[in-house]
mmCIF file of C-alpha atoms in Angstrom:
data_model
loop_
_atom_site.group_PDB
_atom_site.id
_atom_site.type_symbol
_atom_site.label_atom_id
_atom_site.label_comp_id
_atom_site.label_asym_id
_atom_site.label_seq_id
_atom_site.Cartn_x
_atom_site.Cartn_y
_atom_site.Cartn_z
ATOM 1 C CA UNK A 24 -6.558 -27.193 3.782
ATOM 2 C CA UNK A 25 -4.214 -23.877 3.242
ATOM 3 C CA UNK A 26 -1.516 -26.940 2.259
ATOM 4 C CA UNK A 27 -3.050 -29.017 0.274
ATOM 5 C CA UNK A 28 -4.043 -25.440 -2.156
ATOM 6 C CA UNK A 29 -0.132 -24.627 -1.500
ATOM 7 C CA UNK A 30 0.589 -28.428 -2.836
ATOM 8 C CA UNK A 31 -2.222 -28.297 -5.913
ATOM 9 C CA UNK A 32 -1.104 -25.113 -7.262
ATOM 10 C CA UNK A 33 2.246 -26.304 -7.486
ATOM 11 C CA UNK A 34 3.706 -26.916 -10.828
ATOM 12 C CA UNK A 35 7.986 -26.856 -9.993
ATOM 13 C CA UNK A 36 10.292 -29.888 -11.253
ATOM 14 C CA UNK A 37 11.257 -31.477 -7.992
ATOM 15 C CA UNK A 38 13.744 -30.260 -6.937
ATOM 16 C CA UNK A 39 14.156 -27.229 -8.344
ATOM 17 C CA UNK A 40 13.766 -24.054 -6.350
ATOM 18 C CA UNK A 41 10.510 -21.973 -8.051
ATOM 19 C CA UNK A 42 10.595 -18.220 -9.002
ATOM 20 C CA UNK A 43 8.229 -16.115 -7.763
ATOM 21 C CA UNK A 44 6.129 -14.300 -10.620
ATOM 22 C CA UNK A 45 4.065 -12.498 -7.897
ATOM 23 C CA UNK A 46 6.996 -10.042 -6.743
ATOM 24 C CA UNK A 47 8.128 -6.945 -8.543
ATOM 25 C CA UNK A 48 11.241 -4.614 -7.401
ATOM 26 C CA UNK A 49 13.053 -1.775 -8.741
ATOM 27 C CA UNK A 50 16.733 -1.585 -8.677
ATOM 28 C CA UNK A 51 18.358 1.268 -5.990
ATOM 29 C CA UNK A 52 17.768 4.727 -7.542
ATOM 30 C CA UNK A 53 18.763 8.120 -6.366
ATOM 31 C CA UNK A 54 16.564 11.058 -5.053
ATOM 32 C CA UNK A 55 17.217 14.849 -4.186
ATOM 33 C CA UNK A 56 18.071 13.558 -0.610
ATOM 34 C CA UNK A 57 19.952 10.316 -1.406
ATOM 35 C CA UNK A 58 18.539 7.051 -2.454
ATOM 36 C CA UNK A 59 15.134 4.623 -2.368
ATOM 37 C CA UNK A 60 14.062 1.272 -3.047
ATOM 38 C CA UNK A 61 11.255 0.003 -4.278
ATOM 39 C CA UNK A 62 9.297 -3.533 -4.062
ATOM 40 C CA UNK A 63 5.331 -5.398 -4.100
ATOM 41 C CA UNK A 64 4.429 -8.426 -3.969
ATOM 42 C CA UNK A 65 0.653 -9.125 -5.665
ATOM 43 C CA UNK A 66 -1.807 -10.813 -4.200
ATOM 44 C CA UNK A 67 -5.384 -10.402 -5.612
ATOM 45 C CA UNK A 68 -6.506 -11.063 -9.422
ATOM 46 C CA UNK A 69 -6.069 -7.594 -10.114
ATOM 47 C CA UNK A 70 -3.390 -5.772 -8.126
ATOM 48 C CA UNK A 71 -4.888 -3.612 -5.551
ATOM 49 C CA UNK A 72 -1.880 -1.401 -4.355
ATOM 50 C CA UNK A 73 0.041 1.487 -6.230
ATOM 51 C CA UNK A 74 3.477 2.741 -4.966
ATOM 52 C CA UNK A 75 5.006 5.493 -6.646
ATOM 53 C CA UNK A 76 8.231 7.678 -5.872
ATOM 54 C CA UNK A 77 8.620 10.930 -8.220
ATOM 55 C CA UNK A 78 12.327 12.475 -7.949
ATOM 56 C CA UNK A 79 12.636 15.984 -8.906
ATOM 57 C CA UNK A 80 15.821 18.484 -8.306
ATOM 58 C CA UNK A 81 13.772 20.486 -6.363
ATOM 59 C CA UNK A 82 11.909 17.922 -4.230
ATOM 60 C CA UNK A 83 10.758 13.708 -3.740
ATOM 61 C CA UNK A 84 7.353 12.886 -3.663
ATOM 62 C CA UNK A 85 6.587 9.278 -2.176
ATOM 63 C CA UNK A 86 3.175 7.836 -2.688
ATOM 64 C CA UNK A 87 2.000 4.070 -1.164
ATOM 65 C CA UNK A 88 -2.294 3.444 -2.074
ATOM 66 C CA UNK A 89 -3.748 0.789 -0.412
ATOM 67 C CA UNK A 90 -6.323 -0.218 -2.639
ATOM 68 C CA UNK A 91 -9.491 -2.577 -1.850
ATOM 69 C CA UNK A 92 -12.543 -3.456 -3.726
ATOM 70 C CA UNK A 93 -10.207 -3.153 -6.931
ATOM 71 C CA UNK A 94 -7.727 -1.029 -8.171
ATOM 72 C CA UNK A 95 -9.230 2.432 -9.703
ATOM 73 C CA UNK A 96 -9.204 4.224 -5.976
ATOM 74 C CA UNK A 97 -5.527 3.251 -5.678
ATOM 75 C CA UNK A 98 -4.458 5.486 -8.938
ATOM 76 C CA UNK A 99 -1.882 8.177 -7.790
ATOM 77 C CA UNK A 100 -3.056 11.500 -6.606
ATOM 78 C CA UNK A 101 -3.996 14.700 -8.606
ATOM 79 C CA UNK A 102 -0.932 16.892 -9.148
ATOM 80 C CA UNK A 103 -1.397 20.107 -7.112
ATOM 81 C CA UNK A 104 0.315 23.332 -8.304
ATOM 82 C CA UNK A 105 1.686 26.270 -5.554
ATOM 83 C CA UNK A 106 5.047 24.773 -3.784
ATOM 84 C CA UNK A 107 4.471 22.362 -0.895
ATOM 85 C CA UNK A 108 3.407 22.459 2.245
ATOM 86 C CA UNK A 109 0.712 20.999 4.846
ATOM 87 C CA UNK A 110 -2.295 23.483 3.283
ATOM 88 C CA UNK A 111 -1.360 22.047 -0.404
ATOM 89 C CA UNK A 112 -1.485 18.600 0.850
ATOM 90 C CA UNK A 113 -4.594 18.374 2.803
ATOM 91 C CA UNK A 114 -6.498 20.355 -0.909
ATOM 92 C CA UNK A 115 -4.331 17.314 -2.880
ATOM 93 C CA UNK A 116 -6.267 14.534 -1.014
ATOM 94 C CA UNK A 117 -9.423 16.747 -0.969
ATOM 95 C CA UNK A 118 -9.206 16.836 -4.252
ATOM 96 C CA UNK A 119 -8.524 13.099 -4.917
ATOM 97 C CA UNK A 120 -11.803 12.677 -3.115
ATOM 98 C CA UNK A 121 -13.800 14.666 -4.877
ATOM 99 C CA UNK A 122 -12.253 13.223 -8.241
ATOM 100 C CA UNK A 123 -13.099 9.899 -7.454
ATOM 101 C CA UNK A 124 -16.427 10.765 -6.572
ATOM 102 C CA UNK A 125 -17.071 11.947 -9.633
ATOM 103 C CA UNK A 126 -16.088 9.096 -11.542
ATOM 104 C CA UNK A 127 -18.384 6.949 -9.346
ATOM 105 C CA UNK A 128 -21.637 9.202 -9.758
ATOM 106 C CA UNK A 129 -20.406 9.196 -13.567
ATOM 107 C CA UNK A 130 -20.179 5.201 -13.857
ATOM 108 C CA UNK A 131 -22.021 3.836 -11.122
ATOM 109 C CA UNK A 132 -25.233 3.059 -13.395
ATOM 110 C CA UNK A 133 -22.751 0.915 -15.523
ATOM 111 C CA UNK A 134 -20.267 0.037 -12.710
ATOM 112 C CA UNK A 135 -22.229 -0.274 -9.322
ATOM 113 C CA UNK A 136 -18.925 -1.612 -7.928
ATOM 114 C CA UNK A 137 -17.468 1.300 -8.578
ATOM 115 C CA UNK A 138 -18.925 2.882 -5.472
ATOM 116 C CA UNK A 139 -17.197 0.098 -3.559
ATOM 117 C CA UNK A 140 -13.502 1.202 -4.144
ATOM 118 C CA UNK A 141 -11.430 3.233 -2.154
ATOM 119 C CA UNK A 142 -7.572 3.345 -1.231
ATOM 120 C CA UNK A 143 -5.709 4.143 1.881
ATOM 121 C CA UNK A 144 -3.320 6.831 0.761
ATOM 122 C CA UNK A 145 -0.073 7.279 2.686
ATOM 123 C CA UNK A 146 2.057 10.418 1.260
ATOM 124 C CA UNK A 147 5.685 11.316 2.257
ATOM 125 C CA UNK A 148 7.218 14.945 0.443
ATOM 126 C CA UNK A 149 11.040 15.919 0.645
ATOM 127 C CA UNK A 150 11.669 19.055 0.263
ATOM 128 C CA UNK A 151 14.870 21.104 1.068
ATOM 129 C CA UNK A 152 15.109 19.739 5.178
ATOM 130 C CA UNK A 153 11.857 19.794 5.658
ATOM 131 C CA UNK A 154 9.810 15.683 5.807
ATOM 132 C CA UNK A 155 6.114 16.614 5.340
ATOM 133 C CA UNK A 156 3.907 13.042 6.430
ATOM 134 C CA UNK A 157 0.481 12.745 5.199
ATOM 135 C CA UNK A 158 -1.778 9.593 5.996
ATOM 136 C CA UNK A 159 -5.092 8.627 5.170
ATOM 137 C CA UNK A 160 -5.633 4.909 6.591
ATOM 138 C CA UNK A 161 -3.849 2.137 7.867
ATOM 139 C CA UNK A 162 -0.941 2.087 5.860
ATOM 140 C CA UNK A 163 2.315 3.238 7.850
ATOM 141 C CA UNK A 164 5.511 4.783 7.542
ATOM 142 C CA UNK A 165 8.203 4.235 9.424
ATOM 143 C CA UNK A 166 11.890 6.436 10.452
ATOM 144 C CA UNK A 167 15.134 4.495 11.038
ATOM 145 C CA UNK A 168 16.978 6.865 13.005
ATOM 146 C CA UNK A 169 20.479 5.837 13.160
ATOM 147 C CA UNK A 170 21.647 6.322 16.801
ATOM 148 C CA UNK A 171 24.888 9.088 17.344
ATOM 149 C CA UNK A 172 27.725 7.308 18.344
ATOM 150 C CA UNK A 173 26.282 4.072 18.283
ATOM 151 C CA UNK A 174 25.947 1.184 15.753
ATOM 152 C CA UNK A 175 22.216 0.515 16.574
ATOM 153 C CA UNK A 176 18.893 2.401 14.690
ATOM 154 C CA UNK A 177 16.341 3.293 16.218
ATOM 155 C CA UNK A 178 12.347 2.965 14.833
ATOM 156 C CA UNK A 179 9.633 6.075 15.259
ATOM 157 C CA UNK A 180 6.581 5.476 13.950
ATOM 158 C CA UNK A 181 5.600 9.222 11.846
ATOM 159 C CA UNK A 182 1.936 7.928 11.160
ATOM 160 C CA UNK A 183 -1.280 7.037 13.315
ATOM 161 C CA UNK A 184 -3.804 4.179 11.655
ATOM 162 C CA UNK A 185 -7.039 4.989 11.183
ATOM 163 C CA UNK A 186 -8.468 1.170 12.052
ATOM 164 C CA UNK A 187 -11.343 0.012 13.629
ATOM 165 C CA UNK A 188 -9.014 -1.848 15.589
ATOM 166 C CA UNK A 189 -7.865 1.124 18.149
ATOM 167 C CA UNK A 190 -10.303 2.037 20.447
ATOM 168 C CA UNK A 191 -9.609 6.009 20.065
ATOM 169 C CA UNK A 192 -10.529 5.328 16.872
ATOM 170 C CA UNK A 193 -13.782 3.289 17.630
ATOM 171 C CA UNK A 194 -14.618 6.187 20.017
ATOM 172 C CA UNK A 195 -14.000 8.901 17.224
ATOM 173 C CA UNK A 196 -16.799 7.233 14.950
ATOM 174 C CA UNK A 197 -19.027 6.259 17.537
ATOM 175 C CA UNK A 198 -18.358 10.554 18.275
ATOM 176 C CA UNK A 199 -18.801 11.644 14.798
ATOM 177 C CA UNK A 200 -22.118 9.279 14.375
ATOM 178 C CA UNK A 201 -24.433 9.625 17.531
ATOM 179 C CA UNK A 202 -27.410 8.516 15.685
ATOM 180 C CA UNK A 203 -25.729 4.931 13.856
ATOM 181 C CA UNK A 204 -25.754 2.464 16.418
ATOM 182 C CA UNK A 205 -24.186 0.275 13.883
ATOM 183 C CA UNK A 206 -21.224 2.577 12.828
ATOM 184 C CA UNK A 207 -18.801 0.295 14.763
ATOM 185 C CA UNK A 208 -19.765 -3.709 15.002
ATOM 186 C CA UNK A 209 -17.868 -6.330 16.097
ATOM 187 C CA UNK A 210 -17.823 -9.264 13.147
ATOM 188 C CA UNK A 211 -15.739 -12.132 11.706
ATOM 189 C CA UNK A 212 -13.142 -11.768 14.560
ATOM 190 C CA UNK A 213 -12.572 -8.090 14.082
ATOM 191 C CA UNK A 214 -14.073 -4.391 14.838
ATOM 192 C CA UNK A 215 -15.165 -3.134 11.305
ATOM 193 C CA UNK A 216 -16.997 -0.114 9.998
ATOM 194 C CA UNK A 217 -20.722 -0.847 9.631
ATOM 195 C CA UNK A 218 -19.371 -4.430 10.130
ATOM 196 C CA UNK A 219 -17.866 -4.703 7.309
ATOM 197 C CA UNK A 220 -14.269 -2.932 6.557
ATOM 198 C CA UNK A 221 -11.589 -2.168 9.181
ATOM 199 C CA UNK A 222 -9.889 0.523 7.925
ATOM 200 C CA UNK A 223 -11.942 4.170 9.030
ATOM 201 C CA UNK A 224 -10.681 6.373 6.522
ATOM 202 C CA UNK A 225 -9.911 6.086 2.989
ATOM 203 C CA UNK A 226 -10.497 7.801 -0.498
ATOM 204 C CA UNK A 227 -13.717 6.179 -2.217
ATOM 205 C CA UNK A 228 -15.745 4.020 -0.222
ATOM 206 C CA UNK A 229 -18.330 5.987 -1.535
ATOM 207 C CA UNK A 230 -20.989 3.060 -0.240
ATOM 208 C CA UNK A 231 -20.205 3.756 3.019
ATOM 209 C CA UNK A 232 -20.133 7.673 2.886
ATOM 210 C CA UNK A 233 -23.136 8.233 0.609
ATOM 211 C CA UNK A 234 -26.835 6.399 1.143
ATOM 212 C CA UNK A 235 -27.580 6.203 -2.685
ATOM 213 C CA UNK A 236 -24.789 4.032 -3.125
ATOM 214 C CA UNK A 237 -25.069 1.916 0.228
ATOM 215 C CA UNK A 238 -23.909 -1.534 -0.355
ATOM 216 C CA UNK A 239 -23.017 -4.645 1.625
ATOM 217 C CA UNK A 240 -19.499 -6.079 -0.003
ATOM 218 C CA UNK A 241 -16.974 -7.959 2.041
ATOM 219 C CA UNK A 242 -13.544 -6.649 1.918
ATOM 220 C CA UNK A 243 -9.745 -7.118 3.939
ATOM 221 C CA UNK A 244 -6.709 -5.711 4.544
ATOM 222 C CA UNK A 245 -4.067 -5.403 6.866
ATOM 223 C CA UNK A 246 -0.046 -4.711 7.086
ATOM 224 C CA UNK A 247 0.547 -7.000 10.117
ATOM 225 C CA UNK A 248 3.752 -9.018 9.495
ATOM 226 C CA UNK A 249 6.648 -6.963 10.244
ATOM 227 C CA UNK A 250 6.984 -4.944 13.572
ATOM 228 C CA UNK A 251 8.137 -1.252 13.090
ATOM 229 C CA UNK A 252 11.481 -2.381 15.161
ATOM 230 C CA UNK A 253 11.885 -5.723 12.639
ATOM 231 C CA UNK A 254 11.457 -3.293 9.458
ATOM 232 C CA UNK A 255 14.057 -0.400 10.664
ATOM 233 C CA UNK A 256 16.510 -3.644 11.599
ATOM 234 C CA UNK A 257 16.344 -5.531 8.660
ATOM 235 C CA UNK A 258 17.235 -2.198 6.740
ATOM 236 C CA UNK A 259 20.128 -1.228 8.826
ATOM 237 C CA UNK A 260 21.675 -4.152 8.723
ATOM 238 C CA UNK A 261 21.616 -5.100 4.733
ATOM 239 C CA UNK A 262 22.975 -3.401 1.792
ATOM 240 C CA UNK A 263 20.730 -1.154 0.017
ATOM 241 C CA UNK A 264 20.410 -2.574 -3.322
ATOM 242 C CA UNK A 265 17.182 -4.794 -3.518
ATOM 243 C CA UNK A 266 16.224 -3.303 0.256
ATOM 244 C CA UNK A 267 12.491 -2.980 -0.265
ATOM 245 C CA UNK A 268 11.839 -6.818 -1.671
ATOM 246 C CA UNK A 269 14.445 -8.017 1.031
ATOM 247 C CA UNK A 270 11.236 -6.232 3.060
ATOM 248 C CA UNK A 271 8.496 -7.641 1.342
ATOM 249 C CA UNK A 272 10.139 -11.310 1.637
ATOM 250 C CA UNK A 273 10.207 -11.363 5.670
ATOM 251 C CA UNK A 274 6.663 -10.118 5.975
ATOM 252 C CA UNK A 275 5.747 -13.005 2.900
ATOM 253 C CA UNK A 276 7.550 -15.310 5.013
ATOM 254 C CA UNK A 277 5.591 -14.397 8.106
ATOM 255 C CA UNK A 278 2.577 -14.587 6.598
ATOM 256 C CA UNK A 279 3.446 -18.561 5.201
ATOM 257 C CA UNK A 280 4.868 -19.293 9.302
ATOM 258 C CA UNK A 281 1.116 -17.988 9.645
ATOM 259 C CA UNK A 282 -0.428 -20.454 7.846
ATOM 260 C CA UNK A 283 1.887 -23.263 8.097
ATOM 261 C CA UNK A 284 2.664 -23.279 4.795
ATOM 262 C CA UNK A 285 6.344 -23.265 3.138
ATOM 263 C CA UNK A 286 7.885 -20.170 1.657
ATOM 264 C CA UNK A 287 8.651 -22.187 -1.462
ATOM 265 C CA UNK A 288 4.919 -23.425 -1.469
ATOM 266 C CA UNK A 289 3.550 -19.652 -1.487
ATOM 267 C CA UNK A 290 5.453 -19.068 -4.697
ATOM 268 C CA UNK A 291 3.339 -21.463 -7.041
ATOM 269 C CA UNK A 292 0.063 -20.082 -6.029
ATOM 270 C CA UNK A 293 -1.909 -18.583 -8.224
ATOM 271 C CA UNK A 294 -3.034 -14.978 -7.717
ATOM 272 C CA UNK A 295 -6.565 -14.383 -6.342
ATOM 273 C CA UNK A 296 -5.895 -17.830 -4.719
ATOM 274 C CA UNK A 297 -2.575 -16.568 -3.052
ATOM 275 C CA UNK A 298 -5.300 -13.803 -0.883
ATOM 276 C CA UNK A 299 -5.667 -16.651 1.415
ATOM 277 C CA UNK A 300 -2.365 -16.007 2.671
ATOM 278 C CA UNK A 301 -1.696 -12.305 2.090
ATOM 279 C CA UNK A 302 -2.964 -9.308 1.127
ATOM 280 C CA UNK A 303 -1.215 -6.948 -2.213
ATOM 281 C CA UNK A 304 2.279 -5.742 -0.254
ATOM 282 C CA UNK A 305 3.780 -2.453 -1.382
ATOM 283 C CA UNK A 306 6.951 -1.276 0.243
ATOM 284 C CA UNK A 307 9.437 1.765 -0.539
ATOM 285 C CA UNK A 308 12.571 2.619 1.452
ATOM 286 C CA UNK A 309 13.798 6.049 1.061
ATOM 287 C CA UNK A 310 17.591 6.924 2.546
ATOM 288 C CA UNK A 311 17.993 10.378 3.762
ATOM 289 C CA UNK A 312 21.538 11.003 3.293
ATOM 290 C CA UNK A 313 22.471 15.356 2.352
ATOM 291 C CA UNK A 314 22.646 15.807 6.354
ATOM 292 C CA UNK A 315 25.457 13.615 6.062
ATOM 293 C CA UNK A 316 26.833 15.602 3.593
ATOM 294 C CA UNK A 317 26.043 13.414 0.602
ATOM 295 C CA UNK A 318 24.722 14.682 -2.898
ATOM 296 C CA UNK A 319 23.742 13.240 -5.705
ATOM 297 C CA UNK A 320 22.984 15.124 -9.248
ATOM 298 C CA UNK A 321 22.079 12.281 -11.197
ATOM 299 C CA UNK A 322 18.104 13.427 -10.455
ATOM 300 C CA UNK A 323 17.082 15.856 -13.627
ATOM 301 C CA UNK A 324 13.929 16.506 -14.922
ATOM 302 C CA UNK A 325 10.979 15.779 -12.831
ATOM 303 C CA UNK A 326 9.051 14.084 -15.568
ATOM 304 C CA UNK A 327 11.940 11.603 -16.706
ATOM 305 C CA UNK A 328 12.338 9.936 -12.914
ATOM 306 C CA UNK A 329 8.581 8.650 -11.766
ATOM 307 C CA UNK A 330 9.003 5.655 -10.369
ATOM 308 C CA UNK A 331 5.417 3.420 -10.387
ATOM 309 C CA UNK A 332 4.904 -0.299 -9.619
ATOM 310 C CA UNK A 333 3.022 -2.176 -12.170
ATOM 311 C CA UNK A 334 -0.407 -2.354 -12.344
ATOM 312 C CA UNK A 335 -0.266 -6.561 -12.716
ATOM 313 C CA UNK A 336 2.935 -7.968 -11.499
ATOM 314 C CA UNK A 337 1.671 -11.234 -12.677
ATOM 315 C CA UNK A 338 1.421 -10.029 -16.190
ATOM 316 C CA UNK A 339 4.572 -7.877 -16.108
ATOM 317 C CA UNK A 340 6.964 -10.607 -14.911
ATOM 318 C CA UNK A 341 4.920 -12.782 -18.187
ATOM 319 C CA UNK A 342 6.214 -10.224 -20.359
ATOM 320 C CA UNK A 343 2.939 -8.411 -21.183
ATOM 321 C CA UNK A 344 3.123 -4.954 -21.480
ATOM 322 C CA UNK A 345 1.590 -2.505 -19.418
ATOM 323 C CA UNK A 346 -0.072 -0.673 -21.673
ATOM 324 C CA UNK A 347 -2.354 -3.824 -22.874
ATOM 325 C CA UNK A 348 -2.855 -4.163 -19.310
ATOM 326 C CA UNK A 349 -4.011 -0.427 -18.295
ATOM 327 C CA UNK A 350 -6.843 -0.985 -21.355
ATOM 328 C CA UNK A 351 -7.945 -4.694 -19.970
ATOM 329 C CA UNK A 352 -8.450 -3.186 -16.658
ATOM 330 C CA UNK A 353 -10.325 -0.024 -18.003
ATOM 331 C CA UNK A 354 -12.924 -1.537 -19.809
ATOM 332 C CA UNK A 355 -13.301 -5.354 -17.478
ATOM 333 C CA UNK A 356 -15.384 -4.307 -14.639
#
């Protein structure tokens, strides 16, 4: 069935190879610390993830939001004044919390869906030698350490997923709720929350945190295509420049050996059709390189060098400009 979709949607001369308007990537910029790369591949009508990097002299904040239920929970974080450090981290995503649950108790008369968004929210800071982590989720970041002496890299994982899927994590709600029998159920193939979402912690998901606003929606989500070994491989042995979609392609063409349908097939699908096959994909490669003794003072002013992904690849790779799309999106729910 997946094929025949794959074969309907397509609309290439034969032939002809077909361009992919789903995937957006940033050419290889510089940061404080050396360089990053930048890539997403869309997904759902709407796109659902927001990746951001922000490059300053001083320090490199690196932002990946795993959105679901819609795109307003995956916005980038409230700015937090006072230097940085673990304390000023844990009051950022406090505070993005409490933000978004204002705007739901604000709209949720107009926009009951509204209490059905919410975003993973995986943070990495850079700041003098110091790599502060931060993960709220079951998105992941990985470190590509290259080995001394050898021409091999090593992978550490620097984040643990908060997923339904782990049984410490099944244990920790069942912990944390003694009196909801149904705070972990076993449905569609899966462990979910409630039975419905996998993913245990997020920002938003205010209909599963508040009873006023209980719902029963259906949402999705996973990064499950690339190893942590196959991700640190694939970027130690390519050139830099266009890293992060090189990344984004081998988990797309994962996902299509999946399914059993053909790389070239995926790219004339349609989004909201093209779920079937993947979720929204958001990937950013950052190379630590001053240990090595490697500087770079192209990075100014902090405001001049935020790096976001588009809110609609779709759209943006059609030529319409982000700006039209920020006010469709704001007032089409």
């Amino acid at each position: 069935m997946l094929r025949a979709v794959a074969r309907c949607c397509g609309h290439w001369p034969p032939g002809a190879a077909a361009a992919d308007g789903m995937l957006w990537q940033t050419e290889l910029r510089p940061h404080a610390a050396g360089e990053f790369s930048m890539a997403a591949a869309q997904a759902n009508l709407a796109m659902e993830d927001q990746a951001q990097v922000l490059a300053s002299p001083a320090a490199t904040l690196v932002g990946v939001y795993d959105g679901h239920g819609g795109g307003a929970g995956s916005s980038p974080m409230s700015n937090e004044q006072g230097g940085m450090s673990t304390e000023v981290i844990r009051r950022a995503f406090g505070a993005a919390e409490e933000e978004f649950l204002q705007q739901v108790r604000q709209a949720w008369r107009q926009r009951p869906k509204m209490a059905a968004v919410g975003s993973c929210c995986l943070l990495g800071a850079i700041s003098g030698d110091t790599l502060y982590v931060a993960n709220l989720g079951d998105s992941r970041a990985v470190l590509g350490r290259r080995v001394v002496g050898g021409g091999v890299a090593v992978a550490e994982r620097l984040t643990d997923e908060h997923n339904a899927a782990s049984e410490e994590v099944r244990r920790e709600l069942t912990a944390l709720n003694p009196d909801d029998a149904q705070i972990v159920v076993h449905a569609r193939g899966a462990w979910r929350v409630k039975g419905i979402i996998q993913v245990s912690r997020t920002i938003g998901d205010v209909y599963l945190k508040k009873q006023e606003y209980s719902m029963d929606p259906v949402f999705h989500g996973l990064w499950e295509h690339l190893s942590d070994d196959a991700a640190v491989q694939i970027v130690f042995k390519n050139p830099r420049t266009g890293i992060a979609n090189r990344l984004v392609k081998a988990a797309l063409k994962e996902a299509t050996r999946k399914r059993e349908v053909s790389f070239r097939d995926l790219k004339t699908i349609e989004k909201g059709v093209r779920r079937h096959f993947h979720d929204d994909i958001s990937v950013i490669v950052v190379y630590l390189d001053r240990h090595r003794g490697r500087r770079h003072t192209r990075v100014v002013d902090s405001s001049s060098n935020c790096t976001n992904a588009p809110v609609d690849i779709y759209s943006s790779n059609s030529g319409q400009s982000v700006e039209t799309l920020q006010a469709h999106r704001g007032s089409g729910w």
